Amino acid sequence: MGRPAAGRTPGRGGRRPGMTPADRRLARYWRSVRPVATTPSVVRFGLLLLLIAGFGVTLVLVPHPDPTALPQFGDRLGGLAPIAGVLGGALLLVALVPRTFITLAAGAVFGALEGAAYALGAALLAAAIGFTVGRVLGREFVAERVRGRLARLDRWFTRQSVLGVITVRLLPISGFGLVSYGYGTTGARILPFLVGSVIASAPTAFGYAAVGAAVTSPGEVNWLAATPAALGFIASAVLLVRWWRAERRPRTAQM
């Protein structure tokens, strides 16, 4: 029979003698935790959480600009103002600034109709950026760990179409940027997400842009520019009813 290796004392089941049951449980715990803590998906998901937390803290601490100075800012930029409006609005949305403020500012700078169009462009770009960041940093972590009801919810996001995205966007659950990050961590497809995000943003874009334009130039606003907002709200209500009926139909069939 071979002799045990030098410096090692054989114990029952390969255990070191003198270890209590509590010591063994603690050793097993650290062996299970150490690989998980250094998994790339965990690191990326931690970066996503730090990014969102950093944006939230910055949003609270940074002073808000004076709305009356926004038209002067647009005049100084000249022909670059539309590009700056779309890019700047998108970056602010990604940084968790409320979309209401972005749309009001766009209306104040560019007027009702142009402001609404630029606000929608910013929303589309911000949705693409937020979704991509969430997908790169958080999808693998979520896919590895969702179980039970969370797994069913993830499959629902994967199956849903443009109508499902519109429904989630219209729910007052969180800000525009957070929804974009969250969608990226699910199995949702990017094209229905982007289309649904723009459609859901259209009603309030026209309405808030008209309000923003009225604040700076009350005598020059054509309030017919806000008509798409009313039509959008009606269309959104119809879509919500249709989605609710479609969701109830499979449940009724199972009974």
XYZ file of C-alpha atoms in Angstrom, residues 93 97-105 208:
11
model
C -32.306 60.260 -21.100
C -33.172 62.545 -16.704
C -37.000 62.410 -16.987
C -38.292 62.478 -20.550
C -40.855 65.116 -19.577
C -38.082 67.642 -18.955
C -36.322 66.757 -22.228
C -39.517 67.192 -24.239
C -40.446 70.466 -22.528
C -36.956 71.796 -23.223
C -45.232 68.418 -23.696
